[in-house]
XYZ file of N, CA and C in Angstrom:
750
model
N 40.000 -12.125 -25.110
C 38.918 -12.973 -25.634
C 38.035 -12.157 -26.573
N 37.608 -12.757 -27.713
C 36.732 -12.084 -28.650
C 35.344 -11.953 -28.038
N 34.684 -10.902 -28.452
C 33.334 -10.716 -27.904
C 32.532 -9.799 -28.810
N 31.224 -9.809 -28.599
C 30.327 -8.876 -29.267
C 29.755 -7.962 -28.190
N 29.775 -6.651 -28.456
C 29.331 -5.699 -27.454
C 28.486 -4.610 -28.095
N 27.171 -4.556 -27.747
C 26.304 -3.515 -28.258
C 26.257 -3.531 -29.773
N 26.536 -2.369 -30.391
C 26.515 -2.276 -31.837
C 27.918 -2.498 -32.414
N 28.828 -3.002 -31.610
C 30.179 -3.303 -32.073
C 30.462 -4.803 -31.984
N 31.190 -5.299 -32.960
C 31.714 -6.660 -32.903
C 33.221 -6.535 -32.747
N 33.753 -7.211 -31.759
C 35.159 -7.065 -31.404
C 35.918 -8.358 -31.691
N 37.028 -8.253 -32.394
C 37.861 -9.419 -32.673
C 37.734 -9.904 -34.103
N 38.860 -10.344 -34.669
C 38.852 -10.704 -36.093
C 38.001 -11.934 -36.389
N 37.937 -12.889 -35.483
C 37.152 -14.095 -35.744
C 35.648 -13.800 -35.762
N 35.101 -13.099 -34.761
C 33.680 -12.742 -34.827
C 33.352 -11.876 -36.042
N 34.273 -10.986 -36.397
C 34.046 -10.124 -37.564
C 34.002 -10.964 -38.842
N 34.939 -11.903 -38.947
C 34.963 -12.779 -40.120
C 33.672 -13.582 -40.225
N 33.181 -14.074 -39.088
C 31.944 -14.852 -39.092
C 30.736 -13.983 -39.439
N 30.754 -12.731 -38.957
C 29.655 -11.811 -39.256
C 29.594 -11.515 -40.751
N 30.757 -11.330 -41.359
C 30.813 -11.091 -42.807
C 30.308 -12.315 -43.553
N 30.742 -13.488 -43.118
C 30.340 -14.742 -43.767
C 28.822 -14.936 -43.676
N 28.241 -14.494 -42.556
C 26.804 -14.660 -42.341
C 25.974 -13.598 -43.052
N 26.644 -12.637 -43.681
C 25.931 -11.585 -44.391
C 25.436 -10.464 -43.516
N 26.001 -10.339 -42.321
C 25.602 -9.265 -41.400
C 25.956 -7.908 -42.006
N 25.056 -6.944 -41.894
C 25.328 -5.601 -42.411
C 26.356 -4.906 -41.524
N 27.468 -4.522 -42.109
C 28.547 -3.890 -41.358
C 28.740 -2.464 -41.843
N 28.714 -1.526 -40.911
C 28.882 -0.114 -41.266
C 30.340 0.226 -41.554
N 31.229 -0.217 -40.659
C 32.639 0.146 -40.795
C 33.490 -0.773 -39.930
N 34.731 -0.995 -40.372
C 35.690 -1.788 -39.599
C 36.926 -0.931 -39.330
N 37.375 -0.921 -38.086
C 38.615 -0.237 -37.718
C 39.692 -1.288 -37.488
N 40.871 -1.065 -38.051
C 41.956 -2.045 -37.996
C 43.215 -1.371 -37.447
N 43.909 -2.083 -36.591
C 45.169 -1.566 -36.037
C 46.116 -1.185 -37.177
N 46.559 0.069 -37.188
C 47.393 0.552 -38.281
C 48.735 -0.185 -38.374
N 49.143 -0.822 -37.294
C 50.393 -1.581 -37.327
C 50.180 -2.984 -37.897
N 48.931 -3.348 -38.104
C 48.623 -4.628 -38.737
C 48.925 -5.837 -37.886
N 49.081 -5.640 -36.593
C 49.425 -6.751 -35.719
C 48.281 -7.764 -35.668
N 48.557 -8.995 -36.051
C 47.561 -10.053 -36.001
C 46.561 -10.017 -37.145
N 46.766 -9.122 -38.117
C 45.816 -9.003 -39.210
C 45.913 -10.199 -40.158
N 44.777 -10.778 -40.454
C 44.692 -11.893 -41.394
C 44.560 -11.314 -42.809
N 45.562 -11.515 -43.678
C 45.497 -10.951 -45.032
C 44.309 -11.466 -45.835
N 43.880 -12.700 -45.571
C 42.712 -13.241 -46.279
C 41.444 -12.500 -45.879
N 41.356 -12.164 -44.585
C 40.195 -11.420 -44.117
C 40.177 -10.024 -44.728
N 41.328 -9.374 -44.783
C 41.403 -8.051 -45.387
C 40.996 -8.105 -46.862
N 41.381 -9.173 -47.532
C 41.012 -9.349 -48.937
C 39.496 -9.422 -49.088
N 38.839 -10.177 -48.190
C 37.383 -10.301 -48.227
C 36.726 -8.952 -47.967
N 37.259 -8.210 -46.999
C 36.728 -6.890 -46.671
C 36.778 -5.978 -47.895
N 37.891 -6.011 -48.607
C 38.036 -5.187 -49.801
C 37.126 -5.652 -50.925
N 37.041 -6.972 -51.104
C 36.206 -7.517 -52.176
C 34.732 -7.170 -51.978
N 34.294 -7.163 -50.729
C 32.897 -6.849 -50.448
C 32.661 -5.348 -50.278
N 33.736 -4.582 -50.472
C 33.658 -3.118 -50.422
C 33.091 -2.623 -49.098
N 33.527 -3.260 -48.019
C 33.147 -2.827 -46.676
C 34.029 -1.651 -46.285
N 33.436 -0.621 -45.760
C 34.173 0.569 -45.352
C 35.115 0.222 -44.195
N 36.422 0.474 -44.358
C 37.366 0.185 -43.279
C 38.418 1.287 -43.185
N 39.087 1.332 -42.040
C 40.094 2.373 -41.799
C 41.167 1.836 -40.864
N 42.415 2.136 -41.184
C 43.528 1.812 -40.294
C 43.683 2.949 -39.289
N 43.708 2.606 -38.001
C 43.781 3.613 -36.939
C 44.756 3.152 -35.865
N 45.200 4.075 -34.999
C 46.079 3.683 -33.890
C 45.381 2.721 -32.935
N 46.160 1.909 -32.244
C 45.607 0.923 -31.318
C 44.728 1.590 -30.265
N 45.096 2.804 -29.843
C 44.324 3.494 -28.806
C 42.869 3.714 -29.230
N 42.673 3.967 -30.529
C 41.318 4.173 -31.037
C 40.505 2.886 -30.921
N 41.139 1.767 -31.244
C 40.447 0.483 -31.167
C 40.173 0.122 -29.699
N 41.134 0.410 -28.820
C 40.919 0.197 -27.386
C 39.660 0.929 -26.925
N 39.521 2.165 -27.397
C 38.396 3.014 -26.991
C 37.072 2.438 -27.506
N 37.045 2.035 -28.766
C 35.817 1.503 -29.348
C 35.430 0.167 -28.719
N 36.432 -0.676 -28.476
C 36.175 -2.005 -27.934
C 35.896 -1.988 -26.439
N 36.378 -0.960 -25.770
C 36.199 -0.905 -24.326
C 37.162 -1.800 -23.583
N 38.178 -2.318 -24.300
C 39.190 -3.164 -23.677
C 40.391 -3.234 -24.612
N 41.424 -3.932 -24.174
C 42.621 -4.089 -25.016
C 42.676 -5.469 -25.665
N 41.665 -6.300 -25.425
C 41.652 -7.666 -25.976
C 40.724 -7.712 -27.185
N 41.195 -7.128 -28.284
C 40.341 -6.989 -29.471
C 40.984 -7.544 -30.742
N 42.192 -8.080 -30.636
C 42.904 -8.634 -31.782
C 43.115 -7.611 -32.905
N 43.053 -6.340 -32.537
C 43.355 -5.293 -33.508
C 42.242 -4.956 -34.478
N 41.002 -5.392 -34.180
C 39.881 -5.108 -35.088
C 38.583 -4.884 -34.322
N 37.820 -3.880 -34.769
C 36.485 -3.621 -34.233
C 35.584 -3.258 -35.412
N 34.370 -3.788 -35.411
C 33.419 -3.492 -36.479
C 32.139 -2.899 -35.906
N 31.626 -1.883 -36.582
C 30.335 -1.303 -36.232
C 29.274 -1.972 -37.104
N 28.251 -2.521 -36.485
C 27.213 -3.231 -37.234
C 25.903 -2.457 -37.163
N 25.057 -2.713 -38.125
C 23.780 -2.010 -38.208
C 22.905 -2.333 -37.002
N 22.252 -1.291 -36.490
C 21.330 -1.489 -35.382
C 20.017 -2.102 -35.863
N 19.750 -1.993 -37.150
C 18.537 -2.553 -37.736
C 18.865 -3.147 -39.096
N 18.000 -4.036 -39.562
C 18.213 -4.668 -40.849
C 17.976 -3.676 -41.989
N 18.836 -3.731 -42.992
C 18.628 -2.916 -44.175
C 17.649 -3.612 -45.114
N 16.878 -2.814 -45.819
C 15.947 -3.343 -46.815
C 16.640 -3.371 -48.172
N 15.973 -3.942 -49.147
C 16.423 -3.860 -50.529
C 15.606 -2.773 -51.228
N 16.109 -2.287 -52.347
C 15.363 -1.278 -53.101
C 14.026 -1.859 -53.562
N 14.007 -3.128 -53.906
C 12.755 -3.771 -54.315
C 11.722 -3.729 -53.189
N 12.177 -3.853 -51.954
C 11.249 -3.789 -50.823
C 10.629 -2.409 -50.696
N 11.375 -1.370 -51.067
C 10.830 -0.010 -51.046
C 9.704 0.113 -52.066
N 9.924 -0.443 -53.262
C 8.876 -0.440 -54.280
C 7.667 -1.246 -53.806
N 7.933 -2.352 -53.152
C 6.838 -3.193 -52.660
C 5.985 -2.461 -51.628
N 6.626 -1.636 -50.813
C 5.870 -0.886 -49.802
C 4.925 0.103 -50.470
N 5.393 0.763 -51.535
C 4.536 1.698 -52.272
C 3.393 0.951 -52.953
N 3.725 -0.209 -53.520
C 2.722 -1.009 -54.234
C 1.644 -1.517 -53.264
N 2.041 -1.828 -52.048
C 1.098 -2.391 -51.068
C 0.005 -1.403 -50.685
N 0.313 -0.096 -50.766
C -0.687 0.922 -50.424
C -1.205 1.634 -51.667
N -0.870 1.084 -52.848
C -1.346 1.602 -54.132
C -1.009 3.090 -54.307
N 0.272 3.419 -54.037
C 0.732 4.801 -54.180
C 1.925 4.861 -55.136
N 2.119 6.043 -55.737
C 3.307 6.264 -56.548
C 4.529 6.254 -55.623
N 5.593 5.542 -55.989
C 6.781 5.479 -55.129
C 7.297 6.870 -54.749
N 7.696 6.993 -53.510
C 8.224 8.247 -52.965
C 9.427 7.892 -52.099
N 10.623 8.168 -52.621
C 11.859 7.798 -51.939
C 12.716 9.034 -51.646
N 13.645 8.869 -50.703
C 14.657 9.888 -50.416
C 16.016 9.210 -50.536
N 16.883 9.768 -51.347
C 18.237 9.234 -51.517
C 19.231 10.202 -50.883
N 20.076 9.685 -50.004
C 21.026 10.515 -49.259
C 22.439 10.260 -49.777
N 23.059 11.301 -50.291
C 24.381 11.191 -50.894
C 25.463 11.623 -49.899
N 25.990 10.671 -49.147
C 27.106 10.963 -48.250
C 26.734 11.648 -46.955
N 25.497 11.487 -46.493
C 25.111 12.073 -45.207
C 25.921 11.403 -44.100
N 26.522 12.197 -43.213
C 27.435 11.659 -42.219
C 26.942 11.777 -40.790
N 26.050 12.709 -40.522
C 25.594 12.959 -39.152
C 24.426 12.029 -38.813
N 24.586 11.173 -37.792
C 23.492 10.251 -37.439
C 22.220 10.968 -37.015
N 22.346 12.156 -36.434
C 21.156 12.910 -36.032
C 20.390 13.393 -37.262
N 21.122 13.754 -38.319
C 20.457 14.157 -39.557
C 19.711 12.989 -40.176
N 20.341 11.815 -40.188
C 19.664 10.643 -40.743
C 18.431 10.303 -39.921
N 18.552 10.377 -38.607
C 17.400 10.121 -37.746
C 16.261 11.091 -38.014
N 16.597 12.361 -38.225
C 15.578 13.379 -38.521
C 14.923 13.130 -39.868
N 15.729 12.714 -40.857
C 15.180 12.410 -42.170
C 14.187 11.253 -42.066
N 14.538 10.229 -41.303
C 13.632 9.087 -41.132
C 12.339 9.515 -40.442
N 12.465 10.393 -39.477
C 11.286 10.863 -38.740
C 10.329 11.607 -39.670
N 10.882 12.484 -40.516
C 10.039 13.229 -41.450
C 9.497 12.315 -42.539
N 10.331 11.383 -43.005
C 9.894 10.442 -44.039
C 8.677 9.656 -43.559
N 8.678 9.264 -42.307
C 7.530 8.555 -41.746
C 6.312 9.470 -41.688
N 6.526 10.737 -41.316
C 5.415 11.680 -41.165
C 4.711 11.953 -42.489
N 5.457 11.968 -43.602
C 4.859 12.298 -44.901
C 4.475 11.055 -45.699
N 4.717 9.878 -45.140
C 4.343 8.655 -45.822
C 5.277 8.242 -46.937
N 6.543 8.666 -46.868
C 7.513 8.217 -47.864
C 7.706 6.709 -47.732
N 8.082 6.085 -48.832
C 8.148 4.620 -48.847
C 9.534 4.061 -48.558
N 10.508 4.947 -48.356
C 11.829 4.448 -47.995
C 12.940 5.434 -48.262
N 14.079 5.141 -47.663
C 15.281 5.962 -47.787
C 16.395 5.092 -48.360
N 17.210 5.690 -49.225
C 18.335 4.979 -49.833
C 19.622 5.673 -49.414
N 20.580 4.910 -48.913
C 21.863 5.469 -48.493
C 22.997 4.701 -49.168
N 24.149 5.356 -49.252
C 25.327 4.713 -49.811
C 26.027 3.853 -48.777
N 26.811 2.902 -49.257
C 27.506 1.981 -48.362
C 28.792 2.588 -47.804
N 29.422 3.467 -48.559
C 30.711 4.023 -48.159
C 30.610 5.515 -47.837
N 31.428 5.942 -46.882
C 31.528 7.348 -46.497
C 30.165 7.954 -46.166
N 29.358 7.188 -45.444
C 28.037 7.669 -45.043
C 27.626 6.974 -43.756
N 26.783 7.636 -42.988
C 26.330 7.051 -41.727
C 25.377 5.897 -42.017
N 25.473 4.855 -41.176
C 24.579 3.712 -41.297
C 23.531 3.728 -40.209
N 22.845 2.613 -40.035
C 21.776 2.521 -39.048
C 22.343 2.181 -37.676
N 22.837 3.186 -37.013
C 23.418 3.016 -35.682
C 22.350 3.250 -34.612
N 22.708 2.968 -33.381
C 21.770 3.197 -32.277
C 21.472 4.685 -32.108
N 22.426 5.553 -32.441
C 22.197 7.000 -32.375
C 21.145 7.421 -33.389
N 21.219 6.849 -34.583
C 20.211 7.116 -35.614
C 18.843 6.650 -35.129
N 18.806 5.449 -34.561
C 17.542 4.904 -34.069
C 16.920 5.835 -33.022
N 17.736 6.332 -32.106
C 17.237 7.225 -31.059
C 16.753 8.541 -31.646
N 17.512 9.106 -32.588
C 17.151 10.391 -33.195
C 15.878 10.281 -34.025
N 15.587 9.081 -34.523
C 14.395 8.908 -35.359
C 13.124 8.811 -34.533
N 13.243 8.712 -33.217
C 12.122 8.578 -32.283
C 11.126 7.491 -32.726
N 11.675 6.367 -33.162
C 10.839 5.236 -33.526
C 10.562 5.077 -34.999
N 10.843 6.113 -35.796
C 10.550 6.054 -37.228
C 11.371 4.978 -37.935
N 12.526 4.639 -37.374
C 13.390 3.622 -37.983
C 12.683 2.273 -38.079
N 11.660 2.077 -37.253
C 10.908 0.821 -37.272
C 9.880 0.788 -38.402
N 9.613 1.939 -39.007
C 8.534 2.033 -39.991
C 8.995 2.459 -41.385
N 10.172 3.059 -41.478
C 10.681 3.520 -42.772
C 11.846 2.626 -43.193
N 11.679 1.813 -44.232
C 12.780 0.943 -44.663
C 13.938 1.740 -45.240
N 15.142 1.305 -44.937
C 16.351 1.956 -45.446
C 17.128 0.943 -46.281
N 17.338 1.263 -47.536
C 18.129 0.409 -48.425
C 19.546 0.965 -48.499
N 20.510 0.082 -48.381
C 21.922 0.488 -48.427
C 22.546 -0.099 -49.687
N 23.065 0.773 -50.555
C 23.566 0.331 -51.859
C 25.043 0.667 -52.012
N 25.708 -0.089 -52.849
C 27.140 0.124 -53.075
C 27.398 1.301 -53.999
N 26.560 1.466 -55.018
C 26.782 2.505 -56.023
C 25.513 3.328 -56.195
N 25.542 4.573 -55.700
C 24.358 5.428 -55.758
C 23.979 5.772 -57.195
N 24.988 6.087 -58.011
C 24.714 6.483 -59.396
C 24.040 5.352 -60.164
N 24.523 4.130 -59.972
C 23.919 2.985 -60.650
C 22.497 2.748 -60.149
N 22.301 2.931 -58.848
C 20.959 2.782 -58.284
C 20.017 3.824 -58.862
N 20.505 5.038 -59.062
C 19.682 6.088 -59.655
C 19.272 5.717 -61.074
N 20.183 5.139 -61.822
C 19.853 4.673 -63.178
C 18.780 3.597 -63.133
N 18.894 2.688 -62.161
C 17.896 1.631 -62.016
C 16.526 2.214 -61.666
N 16.517 3.216 -60.787
C 15.261 3.860 -60.417
C 14.618 4.520 -61.641
N 15.442 5.213 -62.418
C 14.927 5.895 -63.607
C 14.364 4.903 -64.618
N 14.993 3.741 -64.720
C 14.507 2.718 -65.656
C 13.145 2.184 -65.231
N 12.788 2.384 -63.957
C 11.494 1.939 -63.441
C 10.497 3.092 -63.351
N 10.831 4.208 -64.000
C 9.897 5.320 -64.082
C 9.969 6.340 -62.971
N 11.000 6.262 -62.127
C 11.127 7.204 -61.014
C 11.852 8.467 -61.482
N 11.270 9.631 -61.176
C 11.910 10.912 -61.466
C 12.771 11.304 -60.269
N 14.003 11.729 -60.556
C 14.964 12.029 -59.493
C 15.240 13.527 -59.447
N 15.025 14.092 -58.258
C 15.110 15.546 -58.080
C 16.181 15.889 -57.057
N 17.137 16.735 -57.467
C 18.175 17.212 -56.563
C 17.996 18.695 -56.266
N 18.829 19.230 -55.393
C 18.739 20.650 -55.036
C 20.003 21.389 -55.442
N 19.810 22.632 -55.867
C 20.926 23.486 -56.277
C 20.499 24.931 -56.063
N 21.258 25.658 -55.255
C 20.886 27.028 -54.904
C 20.815 27.952 -56.108
N 21.510 27.639 -57.199
C 21.553 28.517 -58.372
C 20.428 28.267 -59.363
N 19.595 27.266 -59.109
C 18.518 26.957 -60.045
C 17.366 27.959 -59.920
N 16.739 28.279 -61.059
C 15.606 29.200 -61.053
C 14.322 28.492 -60.618
N 14.232 27.205 -60.901
C 13.028 26.458 -60.556
C 12.981 26.205 -59.053
N 11.921 26.668 -58.405
C 11.776 26.521 -56.953
C 11.332 25.110 -56.592
N 11.647 24.700 -55.378
C 11.218 23.384 -54.893
C 9.699 23.285 -54.857
N 9.004 24.426 -54.856
C 7.545 24.431 -54.850
C 6.957 24.043 -56.205
N 7.833 23.902 -57.208
C 7.382 23.507 -58.550
C 7.660 22.032 -58.830
N 7.950 21.271 -57.792
C 8.179 19.836 -57.961
C 6.916 19.161 -58.521
N 7.107 18.285 -59.488
C 6.007 17.472 -60.010
C 5.895 16.229 -59.144
N 4.824 16.155 -58.359
C 4.730 15.112 -57.335
C 3.802 13.964 -57.684
N 3.049 14.090 -58.794
C 2.087 13.041 -59.120
C 2.707 11.943 -59.978
N 4.001 11.736 -59.800
C 4.744 10.693 -60.500
C 5.634 9.991 -59.478
N 6.142 8.799 -59.795
C 7.138 8.195 -58.901
C 8.312 9.159 -58.745
N 8.721 9.428 -57.524
C 9.724 10.479 -57.294
C 10.733 10.071 -56.232
N 11.958 10.526 -56.426
C 13.038 10.314 -55.453
C 13.742 11.642 -55.242
N 13.769 12.112 -54.021
C 14.432 13.363 -53.665
C 15.856 13.054 -53.215
N 16.819 13.809 -53.732
C 18.225 13.596 -53.391
C 18.713 14.712 -52.466
N 19.320 14.317 -51.357
C 19.905 15.268 -50.409
C 21.394 14.945 -50.292
N 22.231 15.968 -50.429
C 23.671 15.758 -50.425
C 24.300 15.805 -49.049
N 25.609 15.683 -49.047
C 26.414 15.733 -47.829
C 26.259 17.078 -47.115
N 26.391 17.048 -45.778
C 26.196 18.260 -44.972
C 27.094 19.420 -45.396
N 28.309 19.121 -45.811
C 29.230 20.195 -46.179
C 29.441 20.359 -47.670
N 29.561 19.235 -48.385
C 29.913 19.268 -49.800
C 28.711 19.223 -50.729
N 27.560 18.883 -50.211
C 26.395 18.745 -51.064
C 26.456 17.455 -51.878
N 25.772 17.444 -53.010
C 25.772 16.259 -53.862
C 27.100 16.104 -54.588
N 27.523 14.877 -54.778
C 28.716 14.635 -55.589
C 28.382 14.921 -57.050
N 29.391 15.165 -57.855
C 29.167 15.517 -59.262
C 28.417 14.410 -59.991
N 28.799 13.172 -59.740
C 28.186 12.055 -60.446
C 26.707 11.922 -60.098
N 26.384 12.068 -58.820
C 24.993 11.985 -58.381
C 24.198 13.156 -58.945
N 24.792 14.328 -58.921
C 24.123 15.517 -59.474
C 23.785 15.313 -60.943
N 24.733 14.768 -61.683
C 24.530 14.564 -63.125
C 23.438 13.546 -63.416
N 23.175 12.657 -62.476
C 22.158 11.623 -62.682
C 20.754 12.120 -62.354
N 20.638 13.297 -61.751
C 19.310 13.831 -61.426
C 18.572 14.217 -62.710
N 17.261 14.036 -62.724
C 16.456 14.445 -63.874
C 16.326 15.956 -63.935
N 16.172 16.588 -62.769
C 16.174 18.050 -62.729
C 16.514 18.502 -61.316
N 16.872 19.776 -61.209
C 17.301 20.363 -59.941
C 16.376 21.504 -59.563
N 16.178 21.693 -58.265
C 15.359 22.791 -57.771
C 16.121 23.531 -56.676
N 15.708 24.756 -56.430
C 16.344 25.555 -55.381
C 15.366 25.785 -54.234
N 15.925 26.091 -53.078
C 15.131 26.497 -51.923
C 15.430 27.967 -51.681
N 14.513 28.876 -52.026
C 14.784 30.318 -51.901
C 15.157 30.699 -50.470
N 16.182 31.544 -50.350
C 16.636 32.004 -49.046
C 16.948 33.496 -49.119
N 16.707 34.217 -48.025
C 16.980 35.657 -48.029
C 17.881 36.080 -46.866
N 18.323 35.116 -46.076
C 19.160 35.437 -44.925
C 20.631 35.490 -45.283
N 21.480 35.329 -44.274
C 22.925 35.461 -44.450
C 23.627 34.130 -44.635
N 23.023 33.044 -44.190
C 23.658 31.737 -44.363
C 23.463 31.272 -45.799
N 24.353 30.421 -46.273
C 24.334 30.012 -47.675
C 23.581 28.715 -47.925
N 23.290 27.962 -46.853
C 22.583 26.698 -47.052
C 21.857 26.304 -45.772
N 20.921 25.374 -45.930
C 20.170 24.846 -44.798
C 20.789 23.554 -44.304
N 20.484 23.201 -43.075
C 20.858 21.883 -42.571
C 20.255 20.825 -43.485
N 20.983 19.750 -43.707
C 20.553 18.721 -44.657
C 19.180 18.148 -44.309
N 18.947 17.894 -43.032
C 17.660 17.307 -42.655
C 16.519 18.316 -42.795
N 16.824 19.605 -42.621
C 15.803 20.649 -42.799
C 15.446 20.773 -44.277
N 16.466 20.777 -45.145
C 16.216 20.831 -46.584
C 15.401 19.626 -47.027
N 15.758 18.460 -46.499
C 15.018 17.245 -46.845
C 13.562 17.360 -46.406
N 13.334 17.912 -45.215
C 11.972 18.048 -44.697
C 11.137 18.972 -45.572
N 11.719 20.075 -46.028
C 10.990 21.013 -46.885
C 10.545 20.331 -48.177
N 11.456 19.607 -48.804
C 11.125 18.939 -50.057
C 10.128 17.809 -49.852
N 10.298 17.049 -48.777
C 9.365 15.956 -48.514
C 7.952 16.480 -48.280
N 7.835 17.559 -47.509
C 6.504 18.087 -47.240
C 5.890 18.734 -48.473
N 6.734 19.226 -49.377
C 6.202 19.784 -50.615
C 5.593 18.678 -51.475
N 6.271 17.534 -51.551
C 5.713 16.385 -52.268
C 4.414 15.939 -51.596
N 4.420 15.881 -50.293
C 3.238 15.468 -49.533
C 2.075 16.431 -49.775
N 2.365 17.733 -49.762
C 1.311 18.744 -49.968
C 0.692 18.601 -51.358
N 1.548 18.437 -52.365
C 1.048 18.274 -53.734
C 0.177 17.033 -53.855
N 0.609 15.954 -53.226
C -0.159 14.716 -53.333
C -1.483 14.803 -52.590
N -1.520 15.563 -51.498
C -2.789 15.781 -50.797
C -3.762 16.530 -51.684
N -3.258 17.555 -52.377
C -4.108 18.350 -53.261
C -4.640 17.509 -54.415
N -3.752 16.666 -54.958
C -4.155 15.802 -56.061
C -5.218 14.816 -55.587
N -5.032 14.333 -54.352
C -5.996 13.382 -53.792
C -7.361 14.008 -53.572
N -7.333 15.322 -53.238
C -8.609 16.034 -53.034
C -9.298 16.298 -54.367
């Protein structure tokens, strides 16, 4: 029998209805043998660019918690996603220059939760994440954010590079990080609409996202490791923007 369980929707019919209703879906797992797969449903999944993966039946059994899943399980968002316009509206409501964080391929839910927690602490107006190959708003993220997920809107977009172009057209300056840059993160210009970009935990920013940044800054390091944890790097940059804005306010 089809069913919905926690942050998972189990069964092709409930999944099809969830897609039809516009429910935010993080990922769909499909039996690699294709048993019972509706080709029309797969077509819709592809057309809407929903992240999906073919896996062994045992994996679906594990996710569903049973063997009665019709060969499909979907992970759904634990919270509603915002639109990018809603992020701008939040900044406008408090009469502040927009302050966003864009995450390029962040995969660890604990890192996303930490980013949300810091974003709330510094008064950022929202976080932007990609739709594919990135963690969504799961219950683990909600727990790691220690409640910040209720206060920091997260917009989920299909194309990060296009979204960056849209942000720039609205006057937002986009800042990425690069260890080889001479300009330190302490030289960020914060009295303008700004969006900080944080890359994937292992690969960093993708080439396309990097190329769309207005400028890059480095985080000076003197130890033996070559990079910081993504959420730690994000926290340093967010607090630098916050510090600059406090000084400007004074």
